[in-house]
mmCIF file with all atom_site columns, C-alpha atoms in Angstrom:
data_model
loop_
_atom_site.group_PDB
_atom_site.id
_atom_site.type_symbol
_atom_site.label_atom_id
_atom_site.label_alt_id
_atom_site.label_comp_id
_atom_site.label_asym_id
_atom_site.label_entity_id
_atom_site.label_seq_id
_atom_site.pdbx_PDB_ins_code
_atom_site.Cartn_x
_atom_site.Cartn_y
_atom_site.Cartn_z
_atom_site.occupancy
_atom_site.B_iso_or_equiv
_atom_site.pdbx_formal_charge
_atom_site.auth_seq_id
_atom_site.auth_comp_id
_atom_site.auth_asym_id
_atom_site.auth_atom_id
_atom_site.pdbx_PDB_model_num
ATOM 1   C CA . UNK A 1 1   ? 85.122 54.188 109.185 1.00 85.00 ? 235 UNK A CA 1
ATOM 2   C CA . UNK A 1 2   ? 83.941 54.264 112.035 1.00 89.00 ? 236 UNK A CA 1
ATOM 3   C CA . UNK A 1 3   ? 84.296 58.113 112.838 1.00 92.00 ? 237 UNK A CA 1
ATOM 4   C CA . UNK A 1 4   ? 82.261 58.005 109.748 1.00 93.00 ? 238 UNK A CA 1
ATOM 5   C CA . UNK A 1 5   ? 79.580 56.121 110.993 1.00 94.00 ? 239 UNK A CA 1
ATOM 6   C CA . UNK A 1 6   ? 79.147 58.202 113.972 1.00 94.00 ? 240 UNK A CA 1
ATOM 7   C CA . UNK A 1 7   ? 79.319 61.694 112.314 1.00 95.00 ? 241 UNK A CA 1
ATOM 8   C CA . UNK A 1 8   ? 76.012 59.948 109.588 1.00 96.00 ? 242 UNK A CA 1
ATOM 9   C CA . UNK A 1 9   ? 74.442 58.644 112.514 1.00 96.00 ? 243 UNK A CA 1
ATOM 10  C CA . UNK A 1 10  ? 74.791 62.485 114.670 1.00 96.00 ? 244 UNK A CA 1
ATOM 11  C CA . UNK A 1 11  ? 74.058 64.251 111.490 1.00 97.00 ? 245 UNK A CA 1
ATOM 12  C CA . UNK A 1 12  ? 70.511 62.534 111.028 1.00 97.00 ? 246 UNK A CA 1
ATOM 13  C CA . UNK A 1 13  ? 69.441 62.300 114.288 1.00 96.00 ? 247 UNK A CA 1
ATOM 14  C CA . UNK A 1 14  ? 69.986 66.362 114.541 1.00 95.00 ? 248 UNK A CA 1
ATOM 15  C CA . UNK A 1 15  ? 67.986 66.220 111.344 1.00 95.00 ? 249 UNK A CA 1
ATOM 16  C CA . UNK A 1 16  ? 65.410 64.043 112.405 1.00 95.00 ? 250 UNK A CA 1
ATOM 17  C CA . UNK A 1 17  ? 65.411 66.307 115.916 1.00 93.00 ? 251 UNK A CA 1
ATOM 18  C CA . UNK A 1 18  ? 64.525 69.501 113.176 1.00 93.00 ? 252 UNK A CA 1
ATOM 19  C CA . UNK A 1 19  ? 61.719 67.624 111.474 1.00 94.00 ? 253 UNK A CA 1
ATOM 20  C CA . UNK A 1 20  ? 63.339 66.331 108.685 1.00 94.00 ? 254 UNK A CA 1
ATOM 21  C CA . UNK A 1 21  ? 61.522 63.351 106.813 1.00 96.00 ? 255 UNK A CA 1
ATOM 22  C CA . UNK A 1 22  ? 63.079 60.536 105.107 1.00 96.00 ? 256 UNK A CA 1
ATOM 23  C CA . UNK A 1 23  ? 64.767 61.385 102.674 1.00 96.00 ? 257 UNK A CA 1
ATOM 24  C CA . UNK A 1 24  ? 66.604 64.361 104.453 1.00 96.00 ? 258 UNK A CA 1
ATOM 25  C CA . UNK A 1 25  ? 67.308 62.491 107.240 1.00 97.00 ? 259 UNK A CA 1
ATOM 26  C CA . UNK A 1 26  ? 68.944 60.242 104.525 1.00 97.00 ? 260 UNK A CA 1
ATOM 27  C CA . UNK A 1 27  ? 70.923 62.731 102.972 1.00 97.00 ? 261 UNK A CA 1
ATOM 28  C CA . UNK A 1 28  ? 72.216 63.875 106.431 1.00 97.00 ? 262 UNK A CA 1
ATOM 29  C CA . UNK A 1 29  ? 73.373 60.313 106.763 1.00 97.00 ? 263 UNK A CA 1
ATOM 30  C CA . UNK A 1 30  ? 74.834 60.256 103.267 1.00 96.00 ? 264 UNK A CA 1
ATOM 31  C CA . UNK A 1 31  ? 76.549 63.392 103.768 1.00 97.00 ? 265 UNK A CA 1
ATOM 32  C CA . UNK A 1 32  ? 78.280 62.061 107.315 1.00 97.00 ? 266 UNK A CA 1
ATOM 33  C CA . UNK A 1 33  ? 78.851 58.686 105.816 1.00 96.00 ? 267 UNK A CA 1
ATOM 34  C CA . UNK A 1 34  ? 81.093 60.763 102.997 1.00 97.00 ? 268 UNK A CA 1
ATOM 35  C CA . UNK A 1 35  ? 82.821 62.968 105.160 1.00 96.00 ? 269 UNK A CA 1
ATOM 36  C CA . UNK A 1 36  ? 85.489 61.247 105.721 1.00 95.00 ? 270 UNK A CA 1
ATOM 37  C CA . UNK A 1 37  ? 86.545 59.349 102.445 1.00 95.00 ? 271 UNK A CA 1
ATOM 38  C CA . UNK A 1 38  ? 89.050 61.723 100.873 1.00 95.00 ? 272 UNK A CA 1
ATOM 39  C CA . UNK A 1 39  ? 90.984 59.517 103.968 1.00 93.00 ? 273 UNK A CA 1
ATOM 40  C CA . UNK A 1 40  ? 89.908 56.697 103.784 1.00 91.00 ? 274 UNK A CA 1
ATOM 41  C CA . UNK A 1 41  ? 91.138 57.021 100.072 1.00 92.00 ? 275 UNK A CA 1
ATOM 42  C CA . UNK A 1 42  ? 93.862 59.402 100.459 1.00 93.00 ? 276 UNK A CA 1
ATOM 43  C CA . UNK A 1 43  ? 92.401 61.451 97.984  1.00 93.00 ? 277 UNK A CA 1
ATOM 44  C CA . UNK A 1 44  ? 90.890 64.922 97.385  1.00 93.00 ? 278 UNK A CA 1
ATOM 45  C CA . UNK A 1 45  ? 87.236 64.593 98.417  1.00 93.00 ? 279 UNK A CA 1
ATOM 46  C CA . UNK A 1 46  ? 86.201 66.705 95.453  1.00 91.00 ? 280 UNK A CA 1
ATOM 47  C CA . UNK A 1 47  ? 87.974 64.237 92.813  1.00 93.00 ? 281 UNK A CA 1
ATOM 48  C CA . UNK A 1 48  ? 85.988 61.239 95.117  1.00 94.00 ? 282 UNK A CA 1
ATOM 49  C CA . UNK A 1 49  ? 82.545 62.760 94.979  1.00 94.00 ? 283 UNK A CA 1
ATOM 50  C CA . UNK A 1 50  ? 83.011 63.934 91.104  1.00 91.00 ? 284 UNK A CA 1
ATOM 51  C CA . UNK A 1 51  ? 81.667 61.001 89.407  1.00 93.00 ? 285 UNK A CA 1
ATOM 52  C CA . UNK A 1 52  ? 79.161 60.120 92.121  1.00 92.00 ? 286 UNK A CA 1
ATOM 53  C CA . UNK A 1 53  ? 77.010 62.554 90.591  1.00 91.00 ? 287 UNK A CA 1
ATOM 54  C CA . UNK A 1 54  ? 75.372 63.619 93.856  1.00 94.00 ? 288 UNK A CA 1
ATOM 55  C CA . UNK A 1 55  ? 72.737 66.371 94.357  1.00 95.00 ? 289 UNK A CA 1
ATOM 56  C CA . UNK A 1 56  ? 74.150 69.755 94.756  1.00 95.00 ? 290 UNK A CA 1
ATOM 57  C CA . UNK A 1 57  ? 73.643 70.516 97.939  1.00 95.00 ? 291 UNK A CA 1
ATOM 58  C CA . UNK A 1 58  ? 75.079 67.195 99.425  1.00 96.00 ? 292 UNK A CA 1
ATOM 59  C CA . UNK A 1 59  ? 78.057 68.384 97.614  1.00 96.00 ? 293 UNK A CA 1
ATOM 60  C CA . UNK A 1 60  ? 78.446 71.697 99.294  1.00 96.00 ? 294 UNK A CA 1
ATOM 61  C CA . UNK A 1 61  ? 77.624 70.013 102.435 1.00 97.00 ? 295 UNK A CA 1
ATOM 62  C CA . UNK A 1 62  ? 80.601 68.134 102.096 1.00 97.00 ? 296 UNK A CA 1
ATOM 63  C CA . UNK A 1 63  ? 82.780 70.380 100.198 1.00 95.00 ? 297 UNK A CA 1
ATOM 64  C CA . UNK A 1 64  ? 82.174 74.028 101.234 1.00 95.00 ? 298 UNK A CA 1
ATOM 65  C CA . UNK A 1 65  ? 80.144 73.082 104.707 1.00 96.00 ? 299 UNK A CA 1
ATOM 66  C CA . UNK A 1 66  ? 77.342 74.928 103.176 1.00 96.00 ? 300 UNK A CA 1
ATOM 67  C CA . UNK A 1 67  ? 73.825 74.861 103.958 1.00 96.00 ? 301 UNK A CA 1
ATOM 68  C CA . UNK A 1 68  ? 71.959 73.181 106.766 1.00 94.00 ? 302 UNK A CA 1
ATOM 69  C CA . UNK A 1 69  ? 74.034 70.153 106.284 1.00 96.00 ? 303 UNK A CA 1
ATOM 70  C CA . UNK A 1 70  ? 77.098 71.387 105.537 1.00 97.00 ? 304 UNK A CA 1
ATOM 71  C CA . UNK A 1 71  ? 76.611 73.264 109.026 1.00 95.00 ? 305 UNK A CA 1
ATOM 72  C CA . UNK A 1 72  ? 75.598 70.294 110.500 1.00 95.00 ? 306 UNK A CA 1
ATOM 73  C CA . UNK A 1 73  ? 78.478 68.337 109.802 1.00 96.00 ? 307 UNK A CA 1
ATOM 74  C CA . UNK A 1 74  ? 80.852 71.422 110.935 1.00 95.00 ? 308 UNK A CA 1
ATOM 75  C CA . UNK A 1 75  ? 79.096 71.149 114.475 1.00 94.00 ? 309 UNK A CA 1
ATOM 76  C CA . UNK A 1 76  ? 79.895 67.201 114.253 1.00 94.00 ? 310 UNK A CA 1
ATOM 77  C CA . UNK A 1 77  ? 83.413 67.697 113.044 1.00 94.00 ? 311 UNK A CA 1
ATOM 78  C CA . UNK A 1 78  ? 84.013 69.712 116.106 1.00 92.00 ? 312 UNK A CA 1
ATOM 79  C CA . UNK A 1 79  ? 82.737 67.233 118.630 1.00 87.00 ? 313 UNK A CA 1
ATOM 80  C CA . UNK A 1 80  ? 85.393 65.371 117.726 1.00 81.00 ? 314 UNK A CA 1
ATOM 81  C CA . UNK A 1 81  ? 88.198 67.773 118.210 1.00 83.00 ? 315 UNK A CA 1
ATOM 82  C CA . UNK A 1 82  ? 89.417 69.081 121.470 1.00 79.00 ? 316 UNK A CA 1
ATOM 83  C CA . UNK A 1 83  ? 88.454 72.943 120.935 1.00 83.00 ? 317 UNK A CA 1
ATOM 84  C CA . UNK A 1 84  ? 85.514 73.321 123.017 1.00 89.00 ? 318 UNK A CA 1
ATOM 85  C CA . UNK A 1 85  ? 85.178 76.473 122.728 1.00 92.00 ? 319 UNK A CA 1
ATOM 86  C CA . UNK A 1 86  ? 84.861 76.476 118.968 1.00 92.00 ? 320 UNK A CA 1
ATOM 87  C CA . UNK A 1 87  ? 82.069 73.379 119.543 1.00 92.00 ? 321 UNK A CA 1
ATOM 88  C CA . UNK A 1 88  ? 80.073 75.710 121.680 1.00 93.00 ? 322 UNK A CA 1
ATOM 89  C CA . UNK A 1 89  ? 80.395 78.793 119.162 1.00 93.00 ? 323 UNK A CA 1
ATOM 90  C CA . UNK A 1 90  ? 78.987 76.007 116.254 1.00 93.00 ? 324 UNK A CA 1
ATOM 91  C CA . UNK A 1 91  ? 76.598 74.387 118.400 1.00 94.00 ? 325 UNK A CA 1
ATOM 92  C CA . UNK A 1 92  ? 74.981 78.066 119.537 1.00 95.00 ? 326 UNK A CA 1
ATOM 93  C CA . UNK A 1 93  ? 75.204 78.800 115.504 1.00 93.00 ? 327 UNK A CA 1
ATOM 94  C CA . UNK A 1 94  ? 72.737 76.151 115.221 1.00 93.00 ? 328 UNK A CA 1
ATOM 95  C CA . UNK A 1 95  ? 70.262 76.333 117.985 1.00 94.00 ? 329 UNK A CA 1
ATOM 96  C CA . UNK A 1 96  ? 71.095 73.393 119.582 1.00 95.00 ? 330 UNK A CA 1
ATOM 97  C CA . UNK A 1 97  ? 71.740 73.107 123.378 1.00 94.00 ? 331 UNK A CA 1
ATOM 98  C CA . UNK A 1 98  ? 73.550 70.799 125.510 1.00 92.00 ? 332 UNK A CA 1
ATOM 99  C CA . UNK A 1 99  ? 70.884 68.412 126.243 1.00 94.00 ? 333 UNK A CA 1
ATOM 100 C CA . UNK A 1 100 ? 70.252 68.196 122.576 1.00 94.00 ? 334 UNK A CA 1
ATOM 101 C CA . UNK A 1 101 ? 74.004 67.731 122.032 1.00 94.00 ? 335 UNK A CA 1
ATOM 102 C CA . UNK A 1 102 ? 74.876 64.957 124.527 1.00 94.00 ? 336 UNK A CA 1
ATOM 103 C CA . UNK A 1 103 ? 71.309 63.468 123.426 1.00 94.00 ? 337 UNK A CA 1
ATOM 104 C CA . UNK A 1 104 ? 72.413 62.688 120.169 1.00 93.00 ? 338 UNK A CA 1
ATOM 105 C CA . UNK A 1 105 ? 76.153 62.040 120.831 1.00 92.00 ? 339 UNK A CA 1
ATOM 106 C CA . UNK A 1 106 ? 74.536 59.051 123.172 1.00 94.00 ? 340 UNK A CA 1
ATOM 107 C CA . UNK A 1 107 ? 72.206 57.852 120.202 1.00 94.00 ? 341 UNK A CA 1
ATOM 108 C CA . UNK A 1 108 ? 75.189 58.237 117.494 1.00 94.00 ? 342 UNK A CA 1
ATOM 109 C CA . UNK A 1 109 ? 78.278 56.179 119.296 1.00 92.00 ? 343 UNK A CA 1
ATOM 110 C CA . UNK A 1 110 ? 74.604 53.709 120.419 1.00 94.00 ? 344 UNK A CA 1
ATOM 111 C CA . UNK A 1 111 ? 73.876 53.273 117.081 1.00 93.00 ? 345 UNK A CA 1
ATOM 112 C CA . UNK A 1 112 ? 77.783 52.912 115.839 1.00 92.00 ? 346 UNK A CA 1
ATOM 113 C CA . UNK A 1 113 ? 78.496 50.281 118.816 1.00 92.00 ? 347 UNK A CA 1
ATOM 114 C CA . UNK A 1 114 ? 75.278 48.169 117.935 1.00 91.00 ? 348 UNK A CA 1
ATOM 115 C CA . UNK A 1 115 ? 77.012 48.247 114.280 1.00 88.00 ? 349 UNK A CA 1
ATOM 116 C CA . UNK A 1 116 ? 79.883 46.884 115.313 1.00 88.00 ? 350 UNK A CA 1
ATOM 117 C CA . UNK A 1 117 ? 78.283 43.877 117.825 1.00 89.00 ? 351 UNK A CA 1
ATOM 118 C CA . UNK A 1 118 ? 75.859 43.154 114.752 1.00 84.00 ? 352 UNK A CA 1
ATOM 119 C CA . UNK A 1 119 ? 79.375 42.936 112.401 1.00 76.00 ? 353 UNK A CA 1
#
């Protein structure tokens, strides 16, 4: 869960950092939030998300890493792994640089610790 929380709150600030306004800054969020509950629920994440009826392209975010967030969450999936060089080939894919990167891996595990003093 709280992998979860940190991949929603990286997602959306890289959003945010793009010029994203509300309410793609909250599907980013959404989308990292989701990411992870075909886990959580040991589950396919397709049979999860069916009945949630979300927007299309939330779905391929999450399903087929397709479009902006989809690519988004690859780059965030792979700061969590330990193949650096694939992180650097995703985070070059999207523009961002390393100043960018730590910037928002600061804010995101920030934002996820203040969760869990607040719970």
């Amino acid at each position: 869960l709280l992998r979860a929380a940190f991949r929603a709150s990286a997602i959306e600030a890289y959003c945010r950092q793009r010029g994203g306004g509300r309410d793609e800054q909250d599907a980013a969020f959404m989308v990292g939030m989701f990411s992870l509950l075909d886990l959580l629920f040991g589950s396919s994440l397709w049979e999860i998300l069916k009945p949630l009826n979300l927007p299309e392209p939330i779905l391929l975010a999450l399903t087929e890493r397709e479009g902006e967030l989809g690519q988004l969450l690859a780059v965030v999936e792979k700061s969590d792994r330990a193949d650096q060089k694939s992180l650097v080939e995703g985070l070059s894919a999207q523009s961002i640089d390393a100043g960018t990167y730590y910037e928002n891996l600061v804010y995101a595990y920030a934002w996820v610790n203040q969760v869990c003093q607040d719970l």
